[in-house]
PDB file of C-alpha atoms in Angstrom:
ATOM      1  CA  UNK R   1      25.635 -33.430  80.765  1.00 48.00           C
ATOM      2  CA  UNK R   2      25.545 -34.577  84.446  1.00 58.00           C
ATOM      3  CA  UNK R   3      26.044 -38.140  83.320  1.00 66.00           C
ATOM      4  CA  UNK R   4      28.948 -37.473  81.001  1.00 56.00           C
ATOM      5  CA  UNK R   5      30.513 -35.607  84.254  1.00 54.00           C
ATOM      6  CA  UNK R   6      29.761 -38.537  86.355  1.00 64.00           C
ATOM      7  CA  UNK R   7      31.437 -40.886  83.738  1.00 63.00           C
ATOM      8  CA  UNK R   8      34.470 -39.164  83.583  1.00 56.00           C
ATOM      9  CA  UNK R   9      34.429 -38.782  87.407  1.00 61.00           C
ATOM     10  CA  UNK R  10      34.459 -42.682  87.602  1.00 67.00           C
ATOM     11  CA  UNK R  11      37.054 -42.593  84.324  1.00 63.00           C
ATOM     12  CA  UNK R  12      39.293 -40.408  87.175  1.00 57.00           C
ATOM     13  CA  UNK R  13      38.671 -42.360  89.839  1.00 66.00           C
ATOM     14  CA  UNK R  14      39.569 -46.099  88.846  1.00 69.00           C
ATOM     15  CA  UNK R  15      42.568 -45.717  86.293  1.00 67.00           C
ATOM     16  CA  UNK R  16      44.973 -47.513  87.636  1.00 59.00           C
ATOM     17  CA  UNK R  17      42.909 -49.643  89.705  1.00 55.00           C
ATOM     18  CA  UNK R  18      42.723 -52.407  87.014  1.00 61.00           C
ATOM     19  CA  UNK R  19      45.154 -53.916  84.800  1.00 68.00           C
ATOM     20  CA  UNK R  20      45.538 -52.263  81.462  1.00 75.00           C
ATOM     21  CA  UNK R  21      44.269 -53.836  78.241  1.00 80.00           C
ATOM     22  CA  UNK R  22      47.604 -53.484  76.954  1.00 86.00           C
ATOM     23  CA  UNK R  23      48.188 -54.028  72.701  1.00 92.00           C
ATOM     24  CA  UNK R  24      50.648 -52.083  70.175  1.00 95.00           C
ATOM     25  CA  UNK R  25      49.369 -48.422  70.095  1.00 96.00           C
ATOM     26  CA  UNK R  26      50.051 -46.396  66.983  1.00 97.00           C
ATOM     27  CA  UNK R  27      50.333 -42.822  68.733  1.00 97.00           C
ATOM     28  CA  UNK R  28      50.445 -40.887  65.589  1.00 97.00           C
ATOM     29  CA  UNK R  29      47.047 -42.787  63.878  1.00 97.00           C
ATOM     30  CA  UNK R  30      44.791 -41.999  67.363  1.00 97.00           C
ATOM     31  CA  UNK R  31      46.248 -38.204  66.846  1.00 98.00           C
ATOM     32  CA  UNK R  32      45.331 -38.220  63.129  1.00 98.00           C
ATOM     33  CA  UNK R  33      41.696 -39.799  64.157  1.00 97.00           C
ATOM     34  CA  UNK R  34      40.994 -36.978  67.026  1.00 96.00           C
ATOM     35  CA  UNK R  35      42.133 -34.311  64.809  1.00 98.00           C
ATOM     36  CA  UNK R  36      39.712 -35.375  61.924  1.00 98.00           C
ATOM     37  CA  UNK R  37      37.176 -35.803  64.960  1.00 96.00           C
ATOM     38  CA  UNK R  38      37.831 -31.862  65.858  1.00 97.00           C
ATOM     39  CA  UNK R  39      37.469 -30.566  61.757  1.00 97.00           C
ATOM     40  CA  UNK R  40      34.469 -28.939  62.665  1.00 97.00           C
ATOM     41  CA  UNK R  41      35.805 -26.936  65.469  1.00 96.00           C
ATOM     42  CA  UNK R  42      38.887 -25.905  64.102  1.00 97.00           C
ATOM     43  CA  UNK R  43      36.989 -24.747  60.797  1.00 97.00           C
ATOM     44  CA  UNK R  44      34.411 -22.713  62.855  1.00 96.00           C
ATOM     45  CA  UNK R  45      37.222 -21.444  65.065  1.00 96.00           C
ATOM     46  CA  UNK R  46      39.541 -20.776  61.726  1.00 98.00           C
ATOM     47  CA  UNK R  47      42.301 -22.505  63.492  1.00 98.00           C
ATOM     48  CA  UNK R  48      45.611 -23.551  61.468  1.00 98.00           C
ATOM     49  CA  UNK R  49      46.875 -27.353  62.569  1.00 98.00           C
ATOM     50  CA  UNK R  50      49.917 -28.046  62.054  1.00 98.00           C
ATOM     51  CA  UNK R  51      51.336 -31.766  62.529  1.00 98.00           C
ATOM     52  CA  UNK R  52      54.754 -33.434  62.276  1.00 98.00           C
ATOM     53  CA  UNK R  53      53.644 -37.216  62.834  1.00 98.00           C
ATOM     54  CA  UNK R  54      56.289 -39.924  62.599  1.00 97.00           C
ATOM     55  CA  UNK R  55      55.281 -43.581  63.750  1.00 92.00           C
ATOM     56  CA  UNK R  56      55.635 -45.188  66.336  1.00 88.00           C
ATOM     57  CA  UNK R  57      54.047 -47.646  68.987  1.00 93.00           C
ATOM     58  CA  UNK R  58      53.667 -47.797  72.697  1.00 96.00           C
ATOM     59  CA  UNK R  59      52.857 -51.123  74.715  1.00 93.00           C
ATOM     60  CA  UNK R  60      49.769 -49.697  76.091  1.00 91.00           C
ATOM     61  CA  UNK R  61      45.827 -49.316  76.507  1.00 87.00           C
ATOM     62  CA  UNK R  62      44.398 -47.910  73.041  1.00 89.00           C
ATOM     63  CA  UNK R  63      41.274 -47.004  74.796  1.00 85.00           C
ATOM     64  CA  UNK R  64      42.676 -45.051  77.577  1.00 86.00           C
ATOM     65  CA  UNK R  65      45.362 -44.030  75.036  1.00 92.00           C
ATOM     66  CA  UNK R  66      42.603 -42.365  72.710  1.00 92.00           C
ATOM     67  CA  UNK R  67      40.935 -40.616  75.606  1.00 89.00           C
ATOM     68  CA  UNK R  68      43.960 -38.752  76.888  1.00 92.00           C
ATOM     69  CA  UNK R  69      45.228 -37.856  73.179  1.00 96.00           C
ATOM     70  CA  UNK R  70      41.692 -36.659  72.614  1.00 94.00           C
ATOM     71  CA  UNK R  71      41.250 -34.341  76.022  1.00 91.00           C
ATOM     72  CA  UNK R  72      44.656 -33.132  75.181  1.00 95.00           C
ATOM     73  CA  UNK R  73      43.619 -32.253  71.455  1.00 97.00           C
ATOM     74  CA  UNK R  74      40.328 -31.196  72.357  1.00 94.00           C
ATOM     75  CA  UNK R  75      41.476 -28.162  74.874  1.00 90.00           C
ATOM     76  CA  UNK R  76      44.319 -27.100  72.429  1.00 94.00           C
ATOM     77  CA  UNK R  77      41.209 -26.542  70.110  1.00 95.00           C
ATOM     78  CA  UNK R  78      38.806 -24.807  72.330  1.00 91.00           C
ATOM     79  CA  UNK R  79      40.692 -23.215  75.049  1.00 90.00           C
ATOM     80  CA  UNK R  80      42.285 -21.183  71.741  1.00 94.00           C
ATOM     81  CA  UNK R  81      41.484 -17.774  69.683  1.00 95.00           C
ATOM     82  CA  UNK R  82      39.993 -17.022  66.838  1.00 96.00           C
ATOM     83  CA  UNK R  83      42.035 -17.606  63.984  1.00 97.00           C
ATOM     84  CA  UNK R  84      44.737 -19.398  66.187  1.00 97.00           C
ATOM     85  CA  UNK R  85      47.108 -22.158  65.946  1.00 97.00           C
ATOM     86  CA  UNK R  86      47.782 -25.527  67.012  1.00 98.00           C
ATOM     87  CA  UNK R  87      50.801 -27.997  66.570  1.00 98.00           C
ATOM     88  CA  UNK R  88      50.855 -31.390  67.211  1.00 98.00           C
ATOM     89  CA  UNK R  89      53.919 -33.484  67.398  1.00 98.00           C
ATOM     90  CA  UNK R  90      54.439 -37.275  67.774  1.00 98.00           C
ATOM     91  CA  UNK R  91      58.665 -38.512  67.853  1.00 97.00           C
ATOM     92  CA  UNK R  92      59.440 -41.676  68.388  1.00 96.00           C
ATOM     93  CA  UNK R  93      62.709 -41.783  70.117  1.00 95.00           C
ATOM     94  CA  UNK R  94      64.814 -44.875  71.151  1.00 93.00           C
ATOM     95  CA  UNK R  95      62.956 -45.404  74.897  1.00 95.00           C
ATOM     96  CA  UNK R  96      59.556 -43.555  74.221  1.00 96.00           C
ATOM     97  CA  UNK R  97      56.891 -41.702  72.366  1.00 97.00           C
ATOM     98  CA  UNK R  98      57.225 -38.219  72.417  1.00 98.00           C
ATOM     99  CA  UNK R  99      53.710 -35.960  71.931  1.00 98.00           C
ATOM    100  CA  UNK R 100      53.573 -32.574  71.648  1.00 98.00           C
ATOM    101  CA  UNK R 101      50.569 -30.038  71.818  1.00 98.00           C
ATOM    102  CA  UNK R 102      51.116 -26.741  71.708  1.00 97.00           C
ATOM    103  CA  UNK R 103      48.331 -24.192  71.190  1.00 96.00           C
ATOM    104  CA  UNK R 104      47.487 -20.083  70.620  1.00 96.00           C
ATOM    105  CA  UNK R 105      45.616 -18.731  73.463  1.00 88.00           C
ATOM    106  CA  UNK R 106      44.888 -17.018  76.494  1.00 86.00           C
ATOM    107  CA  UNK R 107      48.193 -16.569  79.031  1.00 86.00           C
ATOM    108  CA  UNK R 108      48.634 -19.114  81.272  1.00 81.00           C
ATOM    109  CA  UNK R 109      50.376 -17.736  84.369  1.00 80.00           C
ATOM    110  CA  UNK R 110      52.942 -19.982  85.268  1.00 79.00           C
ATOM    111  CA  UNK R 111      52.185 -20.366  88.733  1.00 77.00           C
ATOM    112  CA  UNK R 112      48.897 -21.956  87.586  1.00 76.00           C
ATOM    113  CA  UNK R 113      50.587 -24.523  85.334  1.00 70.00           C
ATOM    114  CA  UNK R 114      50.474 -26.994  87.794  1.00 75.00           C
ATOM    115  CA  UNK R 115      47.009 -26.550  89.064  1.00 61.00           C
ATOM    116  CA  UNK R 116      45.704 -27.550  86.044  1.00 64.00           C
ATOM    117  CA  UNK R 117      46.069 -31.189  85.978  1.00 58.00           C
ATOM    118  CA  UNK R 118      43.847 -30.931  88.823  1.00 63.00           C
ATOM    119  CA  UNK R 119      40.086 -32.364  88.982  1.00 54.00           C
ATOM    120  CA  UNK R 120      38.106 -29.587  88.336  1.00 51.00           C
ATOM    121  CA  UNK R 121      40.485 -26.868  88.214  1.00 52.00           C
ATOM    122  CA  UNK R 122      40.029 -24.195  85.466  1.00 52.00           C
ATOM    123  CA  UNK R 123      41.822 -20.960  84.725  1.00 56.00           C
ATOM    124  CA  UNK R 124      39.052 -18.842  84.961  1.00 52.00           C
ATOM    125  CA  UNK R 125      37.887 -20.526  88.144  1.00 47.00           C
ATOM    126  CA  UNK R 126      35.676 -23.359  89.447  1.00 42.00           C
ATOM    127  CA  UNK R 127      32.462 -21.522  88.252  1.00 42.00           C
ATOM    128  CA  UNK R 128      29.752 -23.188  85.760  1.00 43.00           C
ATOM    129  CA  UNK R 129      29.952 -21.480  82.613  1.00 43.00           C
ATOM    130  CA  UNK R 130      27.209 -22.329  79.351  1.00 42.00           C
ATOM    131  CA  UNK R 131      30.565 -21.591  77.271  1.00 47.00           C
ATOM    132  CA  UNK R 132      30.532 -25.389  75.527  1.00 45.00           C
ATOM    133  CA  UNK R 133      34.126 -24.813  75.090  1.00 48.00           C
ATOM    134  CA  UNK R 134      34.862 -24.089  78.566  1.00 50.00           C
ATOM    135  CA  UNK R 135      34.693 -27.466  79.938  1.00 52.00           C
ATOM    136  CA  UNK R 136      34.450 -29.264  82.997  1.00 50.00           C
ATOM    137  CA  UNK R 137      37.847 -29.074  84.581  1.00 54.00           C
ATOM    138  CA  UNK R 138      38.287 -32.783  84.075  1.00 63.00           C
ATOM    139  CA  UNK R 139      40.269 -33.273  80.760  1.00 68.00           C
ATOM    140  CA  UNK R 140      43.684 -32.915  82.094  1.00 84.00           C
ATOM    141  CA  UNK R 141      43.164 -34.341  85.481  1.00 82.00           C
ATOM    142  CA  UNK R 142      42.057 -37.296  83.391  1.00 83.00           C
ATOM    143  CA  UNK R 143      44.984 -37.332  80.767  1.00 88.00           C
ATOM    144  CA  UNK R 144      47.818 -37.433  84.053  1.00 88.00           C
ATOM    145  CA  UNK R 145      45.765 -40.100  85.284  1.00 85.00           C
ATOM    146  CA  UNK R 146      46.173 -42.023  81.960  1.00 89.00           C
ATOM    147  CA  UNK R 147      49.607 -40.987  81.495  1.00 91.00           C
ATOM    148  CA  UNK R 148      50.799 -41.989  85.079  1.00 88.00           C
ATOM    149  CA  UNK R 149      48.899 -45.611  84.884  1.00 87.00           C
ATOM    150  CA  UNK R 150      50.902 -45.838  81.703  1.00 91.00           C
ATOM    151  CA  UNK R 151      54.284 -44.748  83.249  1.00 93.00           C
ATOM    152  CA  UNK R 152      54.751 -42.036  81.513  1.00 96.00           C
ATOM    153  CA  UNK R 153      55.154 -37.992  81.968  1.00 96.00           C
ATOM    154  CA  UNK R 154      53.393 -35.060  81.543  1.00 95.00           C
ATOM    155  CA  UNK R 155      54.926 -31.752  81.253  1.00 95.00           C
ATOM    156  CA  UNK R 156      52.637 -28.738  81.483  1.00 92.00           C
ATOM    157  CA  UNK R 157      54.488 -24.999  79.955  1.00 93.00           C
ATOM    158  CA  UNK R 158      53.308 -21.600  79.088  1.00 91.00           C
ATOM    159  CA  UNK R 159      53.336 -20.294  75.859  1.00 92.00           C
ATOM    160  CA  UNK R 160      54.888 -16.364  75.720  1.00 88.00           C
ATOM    161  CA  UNK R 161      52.256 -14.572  73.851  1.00 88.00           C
ATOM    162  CA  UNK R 162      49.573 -16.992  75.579  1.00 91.00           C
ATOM    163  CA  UNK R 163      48.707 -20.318  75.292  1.00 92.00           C
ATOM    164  CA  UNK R 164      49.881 -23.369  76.358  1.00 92.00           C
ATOM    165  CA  UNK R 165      52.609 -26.075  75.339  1.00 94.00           C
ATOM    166  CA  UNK R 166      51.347 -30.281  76.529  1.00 95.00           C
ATOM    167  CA  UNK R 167      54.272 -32.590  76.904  1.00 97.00           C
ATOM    168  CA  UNK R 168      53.293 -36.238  77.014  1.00 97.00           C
ATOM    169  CA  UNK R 169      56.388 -38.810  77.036  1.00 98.00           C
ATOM    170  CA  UNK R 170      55.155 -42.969  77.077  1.00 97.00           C
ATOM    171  CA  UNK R 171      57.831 -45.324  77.360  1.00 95.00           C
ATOM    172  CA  UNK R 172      58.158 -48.088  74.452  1.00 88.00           C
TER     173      UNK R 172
END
């Protein structure tokens, strides 16, 4: 556990630092990988995915591509409810990639929306939890990183009736 903190700590700390392995990057296939990735969850959680994928490509690092797509996924999944719902979007449009994540959950008070792309920041506090699901705080702080170092921009929303809406846009 500590060294899968410390590796995202370094993840967080050098983005940007170094030049980007930069290839074509189908958006909608790493989303369609992650989600198969989180089956399990979902099933055990009894969450309903929904997706509306249309390809497209970015100019960008598939590596640091997949780990911000997967963070993203991966709280929509467990910062949830029992029996909740998740939607994923991906629209190409004529200047960028459009991804959408948009999840059932607890309330996010809006005046915390923009603490939580913050290292270590979490709703419920800065606290250690043995919640699995809970996290480290890192996952978005991460994903902005990745996002920024690719140009792009994240858009953080509450949901009314709780939850959460991600808004990732990558230029072409």
């Amino acid at each position: 556990r500590t060294i899968s903190i410390t590796n995202a700590m370094l993840d967080l700390a050098t983005i940007g630092e170094h030049s980007l392995d930069i290839s074509h990057v189908d958006i909608s296939a790493i989303v369609s990988e992650q989600l198969r990735e989180l089956e399990g969850e979902t099933e055990e959680m009894k969450i309903r995915v929904t997706t509306d994928l249309h390809q497209g490509s970015v100019a960008g690092d598939a590596a640091l591509l997949q780990l911000m797509i997967g963070n993203i996924l991966r709280n929509a999944v467990r910062h949830n409810v029992h029996g909740g719902e998740v939607s994923v979007s991906v629209l190409p449009r004529s200047d960028r990639i459009d991804l959408e994540v948009s999840n059932t959950g607890a309330a996010v008070p809006p005046e915390m929306i923009e603490l939580l792309s913050e290292p270590f920041y979490r709703i419920y506090g800065r606290v250690q939890s043995t919640d699995r699901r809970s996290g480290r705080g890192l996952g978005l702080a991460l994903a902005a990183s990745i996002i920024d170092a690719h140009h792009g921009a994240l858009r953080l929303e509450s949901r009314a009736g709780g939850g959460l809406t991600v808004s990732v846009s990558l230029p072409l």
